[in-house]
């Protein structure tokens, strides 16, 4: 019985010592991370061009090439972690009071030295607002079986932000911010409204790949005609500032059921 108690006591002491050591190691690592963040404060200049590249203020990084809101970062060991719409890591190879060296997202080694002044005017914040504030109205007229149909599409800018990662001149990944649209469609025969509905890009989540849809916007809508199947629209879901897009055919049948299909 005494041997069992001694064995249990020994196991407890070993576990307690290990937990205490892990706690001390964790505290020491946290202190090193905080020291590294303190060393990074200030304006950093490219070693080759002598041009300011980035400014670090608190837990925010401002880039010289971006007139935009800064992105938040943290330090974990030899890794700088950028916290934006996606978590991006940069490996630090050297960090001293006046030298900062790291690998970009493209695998390029960047060497910076700290500026002697912190008054270089860059890295200021701007208020991000939808560029397009007015509603765009589109309409088309089609005749079917002697009847005149008019289809409308109202492209309404919304306040819903879409984050699109881009690689800056510094080789770092940051988010460009865009604003999605909600498009109202309606079909009339004379003065009689036959159908009306708001369309947003989330309605296409079963037919457009999720990774594309997340960074895309619902950019356009056109009334394509009327036939025996119903009313036809075509939606455009596009990547901001790029040519890549998906076209979605929208059918509203005679019972006002709506369906979506990728255009072939």
XYZ file of N, CA, C and O in Angstrom, residues 129-252:
496
model
N -16.137 53.457 -48.727
C -17.552 53.559 -49.022
C -17.820 52.977 -50.400
O -16.913 52.904 -51.239
N -19.061 52.557 -50.644
C -19.387 52.087 -51.987
C -19.119 53.178 -53.014
O -19.526 54.317 -52.848
N -18.372 52.838 -54.073
C -18.076 53.822 -55.103
C -19.336 54.190 -55.869
O -19.586 55.338 -56.201
N -20.144 53.196 -56.158
C -21.351 53.398 -56.937
C -22.534 53.482 -55.984
O -22.940 52.505 -55.378
N -23.099 54.668 -55.826
C -24.172 54.864 -54.858
C -25.556 54.867 -55.505
O -26.556 54.637 -54.846
N -25.623 55.175 -56.811
C -26.912 55.252 -57.467
C -27.375 53.874 -57.916
O -26.568 52.969 -58.138
N -28.684 53.711 -58.010
C -29.275 52.476 -58.504
C -29.281 52.512 -60.032
O -29.693 53.500 -60.646
N -28.783 51.440 -60.637
C -28.788 51.335 -62.094
C -30.043 50.578 -62.529
O -30.304 49.471 -62.053
N -30.818 51.187 -63.410
C -32.040 50.561 -63.910
C -31.826 50.067 -65.334
O -31.335 50.806 -66.196
N -32.176 48.821 -65.585
C -32.108 48.241 -66.931
C -33.483 47.651 -67.274
O -34.148 47.083 -66.398
N -33.894 47.775 -68.505
C -35.154 47.170 -68.913
C -35.101 46.765 -70.384
O -34.380 47.358 -71.183
N -35.846 45.746 -70.711
C -35.942 45.245 -72.085
C -37.385 44.831 -72.367
O -38.121 44.427 -71.450
N -37.799 44.930 -73.637
C -39.151 44.592 -74.053
C -39.102 43.415 -75.016
O -38.289 43.391 -75.946
N -39.979 42.413 -74.770
C -40.098 41.264 -75.660
C -41.571 40.985 -75.924
O -42.434 41.229 -75.060
N -41.846 40.485 -77.130
C -43.206 40.105 -77.494
C -43.290 38.587 -77.575
O -42.384 37.923 -78.118
N -44.375 38.043 -77.042
C -44.598 36.603 -77.111
C -46.093 36.352 -77.255
O -46.889 36.818 -76.427
N -46.445 35.628 -78.307
C -47.834 35.297 -78.617
C -48.722 36.538 -78.615
O -49.828 36.538 -78.053
N -48.215 37.603 -79.201
C -48.987 38.822 -79.336
C -49.041 39.697 -78.101
O -49.652 40.772 -78.128
N -48.392 39.267 -77.030
C -48.389 40.048 -75.793
C -47.031 40.728 -75.605
O -45.991 40.187 -75.977
N -47.063 41.913 -75.006
C -45.859 42.700 -74.788
C -45.414 42.567 -73.330
O -46.189 42.853 -72.409
N -44.176 42.135 -73.128
C -43.633 41.959 -71.787
C -42.433 42.892 -71.612
O -41.607 43.043 -72.512
N -42.355 43.465 -70.428
C -41.224 44.332 -70.109
C -40.572 43.821 -68.818
O -41.244 43.681 -67.791
N -39.289 43.545 -68.911
C -38.558 43.061 -67.743
C -37.567 44.095 -67.248
O -36.859 44.724 -68.036
N -37.526 44.290 -65.937
C -36.655 45.292 -65.317
C -35.612 44.602 -64.442
O -35.840 43.518 -63.886
N -34.494 45.259 -64.297
C -33.461 44.855 -63.335
C -32.923 46.116 -62.687
O -32.438 47.014 -63.383
N -33.025 46.198 -61.363
C -32.529 47.349 -60.610
C -31.314 46.887 -59.803
O -31.444 46.100 -58.867
N -30.137 47.379 -60.194
C -28.894 46.988 -59.530
C -28.655 47.937 -58.367
O -28.339 49.115 -58.556
N -28.845 47.426 -57.163
C -28.768 48.234 -55.944
C -27.472 47.963 -55.193
O -27.254 46.845 -54.703
N -26.585 48.953 -55.069
C -25.386 48.773 -54.236
C -25.798 48.535 -52.783
O -26.700 49.213 -52.264
N -25.156 47.582 -52.146
C -25.459 47.275 -50.751
C -24.289 47.660 -49.867
O -23.243 48.107 -50.344
N -24.452 47.472 -48.576
C -23.371 47.753 -47.619
C -22.576 46.495 -47.290
O -21.682 46.520 -46.443
N -22.896 45.384 -47.959
C -22.218 44.120 -47.671
C -20.835 44.114 -48.319
O -20.696 44.221 -49.541
N -19.805 43.993 -47.496
C -18.429 44.045 -47.984
C -17.981 42.685 -48.507
O -18.320 41.641 -47.948
N -17.200 42.739 -49.574
C -16.575 41.551 -50.143
C -15.070 41.779 -50.117
O -14.579 42.796 -50.623
N -14.343 40.855 -49.504
C -12.899 40.997 -49.360
C -12.192 40.155 -50.415
O -12.449 38.954 -50.540
N -11.302 40.804 -51.157
C -10.595 40.135 -52.246
C -9.095 40.282 -52.018
O -8.539 41.370 -52.169
N -8.404 39.190 -51.628
C -6.960 39.274 -51.359
C -6.163 39.587 -52.630
O -6.425 39.023 -53.690
N -5.213 40.497 -52.492
C -4.305 40.825 -53.602
C -2.881 40.872 -53.065
O -2.660 41.073 -51.869
N -1.925 40.694 -53.956
C -0.515 40.790 -53.586
C -0.031 42.200 -53.885
O -0.150 42.684 -55.015
N 0.498 42.880 -52.881
C 0.952 44.255 -53.049
C 2.343 44.298 -53.660
O 2.990 43.269 -53.860
N 2.810 45.516 -53.933
C 4.170 45.693 -54.453
C 5.212 45.151 -53.483
O 6.308 44.763 -53.877
N 4.876 45.145 -52.204
C 5.809 44.647 -51.192
C 5.811 43.124 -51.094
O 6.570 42.538 -50.323
N 4.924 42.464 -51.876
C 4.850 41.015 -51.833
C 4.023 40.489 -50.681
O 4.085 39.296 -50.365
N 3.233 41.351 -50.062
C 2.385 40.930 -48.955
C 0.939 40.840 -49.432
O 0.519 41.540 -50.356
N 0.187 39.957 -48.805
C -1.211 39.749 -49.176
C -2.099 40.617 -48.300
O -2.047 40.531 -47.067
N -2.905 41.470 -48.928
C -3.838 42.314 -48.195
C -5.208 42.203 -48.853
O -5.345 41.692 -49.964
N -6.223 42.706 -48.166
C -7.584 42.655 -48.681
C -7.967 43.967 -49.347
O -7.855 45.031 -48.729
N -8.397 43.890 -50.604
C -9.120 44.999 -51.207
C -10.592 44.817 -50.864
O -11.106 43.688 -50.871
N -11.268 45.905 -50.564
C -12.657 45.838 -50.124
C -13.576 46.329 -51.230
O -13.378 47.415 -51.783
N -14.588 45.526 -51.544
C -15.606 45.879 -52.530
C -16.976 45.733 -51.877
O -17.100 45.180 -50.784
N -17.986 46.237 -52.568
C -19.345 46.147 -52.045
C -20.224 45.390 -53.029
O -20.228 45.674 -54.227
N -20.954 44.424 -52.495
C -21.807 43.583 -53.322
C -23.093 44.324 -53.694
O -23.408 45.379 -53.122
N -23.816 43.754 -54.659
C -25.095 44.319 -55.087
C -26.238 43.379 -54.755
O -26.063 42.153 -54.678
N -27.408 43.948 -54.576
C -28.666 43.197 -54.553
C -29.463 43.688 -55.749
O -29.626 44.899 -55.936
N -29.915 42.763 -56.573
C -30.585 43.153 -57.811
C -32.065 42.774 -57.745
O -32.405 41.608 -57.516
N -32.912 43.774 -57.938
C -34.360 43.551 -57.942
C -34.816 43.328 -59.381
O -34.526 44.133 -60.267
N -35.505 42.216 -59.616
C -36.046 41.942 -60.947
C -37.570 41.947 -60.883
O -38.166 41.572 -59.866
N -38.184 42.394 -61.961
C -39.646 42.368 -62.049
C -40.069 42.338 -63.512
O -39.392 42.892 -64.382
N -41.185 41.670 -63.771
C -41.714 41.507 -65.127
C -43.135 42.051 -65.162
O -43.953 41.743 -64.283
N -43.417 42.863 -66.198
C -44.741 43.454 -66.370
C -45.317 43.078 -67.726
O -44.597 42.945 -68.720
N -46.624 42.925 -67.733
C -47.382 42.847 -68.978
C -48.357 44.013 -68.954
O -49.340 44.003 -68.208
N -48.019 45.044 -69.736
C -48.760 46.289 -69.619
C -48.495 46.898 -68.256
O -47.341 47.067 -67.855
N -49.566 47.196 -67.504
C -49.405 47.744 -66.159
C -49.460 46.668 -65.078
O -49.307 46.964 -63.897
N -49.682 45.434 -65.507
C -49.803 44.333 -64.539
C -48.438 43.751 -64.213
O -47.710 43.311 -65.108
N -48.107 43.742 -62.931
C -46.849 43.130 -62.515
C -47.054 41.634 -62.369
O -47.885 41.182 -61.584
N -46.258 40.875 -63.113
C -46.379 39.427 -63.109
C -45.448 38.752 -62.104
O -45.766 37.663 -61.605
N -44.305 39.392 -61.846
C -43.328 38.769 -60.947
C -42.373 39.832 -60.425
O -42.039 40.789 -61.137
N -41.903 39.664 -59.177
C -40.900 40.560 -58.595
C -40.139 39.819 -57.508
O -40.739 39.064 -56.727
N -38.799 40.027 -57.480
C -37.994 39.346 -56.466
C -36.627 40.011 -56.371
O -36.097 40.505 -57.369
N -36.045 40.026 -55.145
C -34.663 40.464 -54.951
C -33.733 39.262 -55.127
O -33.980 38.190 -54.567
N -32.655 39.486 -55.878
C -31.679 38.427 -56.139
C -30.346 38.806 -55.505
O -29.874 39.939 -55.669
N -29.749 37.878 -54.765
C -28.395 38.082 -54.247
C -27.535 36.887 -54.612
O -28.050 35.830 -55.017
N -26.222 37.050 -54.499
C -25.313 36.004 -54.988
C -25.414 34.711 -54.183
O -25.096 33.634 -54.692
N -25.862 34.797 -52.930
C -25.953 33.591 -52.096
C -26.955 32.585 -52.666
O -26.894 31.388 -52.339
N -27.871 33.054 -53.510
C -28.838 32.150 -54.124
C -28.173 31.160 -55.076
O -28.765 30.156 -55.444
N -26.916 31.454 -55.472
C -26.221 30.605 -56.441
C -25.207 29.685 -55.784
O -24.341 29.121 -56.458
N -25.276 29.525 -54.462
C -24.247 28.783 -53.749
C -24.201 27.299 -54.130
O -23.186 26.634 -53.911
N -25.272 26.774 -54.693
C -25.280 25.360 -55.076
C -24.742 25.117 -56.481
O -24.560 23.962 -56.884
N -24.476 26.202 -57.235
C -24.011 26.011 -58.609
C -22.678 26.708 -58.898
O -22.014 26.387 -59.884
N -22.265 27.651 -58.056
C -20.984 28.338 -58.236
C -20.041 27.890 -57.123
O -20.442 27.839 -55.956
N -18.796 27.545 -57.440
C -17.841 27.103 -56.399
C -17.746 28.105 -55.254
O -17.701 29.318 -55.477
N -17.707 27.591 -54.034
C -17.755 28.432 -52.843
C -16.576 29.389 -52.754
O -16.740 30.540 -52.338
N -15.357 28.924 -53.150
C -14.183 29.787 -53.035
C -14.273 30.975 -54.003
O -13.773 32.063 -53.706
N -14.919 30.782 -55.155
C -15.122 31.891 -56.100
C -16.225 32.811 -55.589
O -16.074 34.039 -55.585
N -17.334 32.227 -55.156
C -18.492 33.017 -54.737
C -18.154 33.918 -53.554
O -18.653 35.049 -53.455
N -17.290 33.436 -52.662
C -16.934 34.197 -51.472
C -16.315 35.543 -51.822
O -16.588 36.556 -51.152
N -15.497 35.597 -52.877
C -14.772 36.820 -53.226
C -15.383 37.565 -54.412
O -14.845 38.573 -54.858
N -16.510 37.067 -54.940
C -17.130 37.662 -56.120
C -18.293 38.571 -55.714
O -18.731 38.581 -54.565
N -18.770 39.333 -56.693
C -19.943 40.174 -56.491
C -20.966 39.882 -57.579
O -20.617 39.455 -58.689
N -22.230 40.106 -57.263
C -23.303 40.022 -58.244
C -23.281 41.335 -59.021
O -23.747 42.361 -58.534
N -22.715 41.311 -60.212
C -22.382 42.558 -60.900
C -23.395 43.016 -61.939
O -23.473 44.214 -62.238
N -24.182 42.083 -62.505
C -25.069 42.512 -63.587
C -26.251 41.560 -63.707
O -26.215 40.417 -63.219
N -27.296 42.069 -64.388
C -28.497 41.275 -64.623
C -29.172 41.796 -65.883
O -29.274 43.009 -66.092
N -29.643 40.879 -66.746
C -30.322 41.272 -67.984
C -31.561 40.412 -68.193
O -31.545 39.192 -67.936
N -32.638 41.047 -68.652
C -33.854 40.332 -69.029
C -33.652 39.782 -70.436
O -33.382 40.536 -71.372
N -33.781 38.449 -70.603
C -33.416 37.804 -71.857
C -34.608 37.414 -72.721
O -34.426 37.070 -73.888
N -35.834 37.427 -72.160
C -36.980 37.118 -72.999
C -38.057 36.302 -72.310
O -37.968 35.987 -71.108
N -39.074 35.965 -73.084
C -40.237 35.213 -72.613
C -40.526 34.111 -73.620
O -40.432 34.315 -74.839
N -40.868 32.919 -73.127
C -41.313 31.829 -73.999
C -42.290 30.955 -73.234
O -42.789 31.354 -72.165
N -42.550 29.777 -73.753
C -43.538 28.897 -73.126
C -43.098 28.425 -71.749
O -43.936 28.028 -70.925
N -41.777 28.456 -71.486
C -41.281 28.020 -70.172
C -41.467 29.098 -69.105
O -41.566 28.791 -67.909
N -41.439 30.367 -69.508
C -41.584 31.449 -68.536
C -40.726 32.646 -68.893
O -40.462 32.921 -70.070
N -40.240 33.346 -67.855
C -39.445 34.558 -68.035
C -37.969 34.223 -67.782
O -37.635 33.534 -66.819
N -37.111 34.773 -68.633
C -35.693 34.427 -68.573
C -34.836 35.660 -68.249
O -34.983 36.709 -68.882
N -33.944 35.485 -67.278
C -32.948 36.495 -66.950
C -31.565 35.854 -67.023
O -31.434 34.619 -66.951
N -30.560 36.689 -67.139
C -29.180 36.213 -67.022
C -28.431 37.076 -66.021
O -28.367 38.303 -66.179
N -27.857 36.434 -64.984
C -27.083 37.133 -63.959
C -25.603 36.930 -64.219
O -25.184 35.889 -64.737
N -24.810 37.943 -63.862
C -23.349 37.852 -63.962
C -22.755 37.962 -62.570
O -23.001 38.944 -61.855
N -22.006 36.944 -62.173
C -21.290 36.946 -60.898
C -19.810 37.008 -61.237
O -19.266 36.079 -61.847
N -19.153 38.097 -60.876
C -17.784 38.318 -61.356
C -16.825 38.602 -60.211
O -17.214 39.044 -59.129
N -15.550 38.359 -60.508
C -14.483 38.691 -59.578
C -14.128 40.161 -59.784
O -13.890 40.587 -60.921
N -14.124 40.972 -58.718
C -13.839 42.403 -58.874
C -12.507 42.664 -59.567
O -11.505 42.026 -59.254
N -12.522 43.602 -60.506
C -11.308 44.029 -61.226
C -10.646 42.908 -62.000
O -9.449 42.974 -62.312
N -11.398 41.858 -62.316
C -10.866 40.763 -63.113
C -11.877 40.390 -64.195
O -13.033 40.809 -64.157
N -11.442 39.600 -65.166
C -12.322 39.192 -66.253
C -13.090 37.913 -65.940
O -14.054 37.580 -66.623
N -12.662 37.170 -64.931
C -13.298 35.892 -64.614
C -14.692 36.101 -64.043
O -14.911 36.959 -63.184
N -15.642 35.316 -64.532
C -17.018 35.444 -64.065
C -17.802 34.177 -64.392
O -17.354 33.330 -65.178
N -18.970 34.062 -63.784
C -19.927 33.017 -64.110
C -21.210 33.687 -64.580
O -21.643 34.700 -64.020
N -21.835 33.086 -65.614
C -23.146 33.530 -66.064
C -24.183 32.528 -65.578
O -24.021 31.311 -65.763
N -25.234 33.043 -64.960
C -26.282 32.187 -64.415
C -27.584 32.499 -65.131
O -28.017 33.662 -65.176
N -28.205 31.490 -65.722
C -29.519 31.677 -66.342
C -30.582 31.473 -65.269
O -30.542 30.527 -64.486
N -31.514 32.400 -65.238
C -32.598 32.388 -64.248
C -33.918 32.194 -64.984
O -34.221 32.922 -65.938
N -34.683 31.218 -64.553
C -35.987 30.958 -65.151
C -37.080 31.110 -64.101
O -37.005 30.498 -63.030
N -38.084 31.932 -64.411
C -39.290 32.019 -63.589
C -40.402 31.376 -64.405
O -40.770 31.885 -65.472
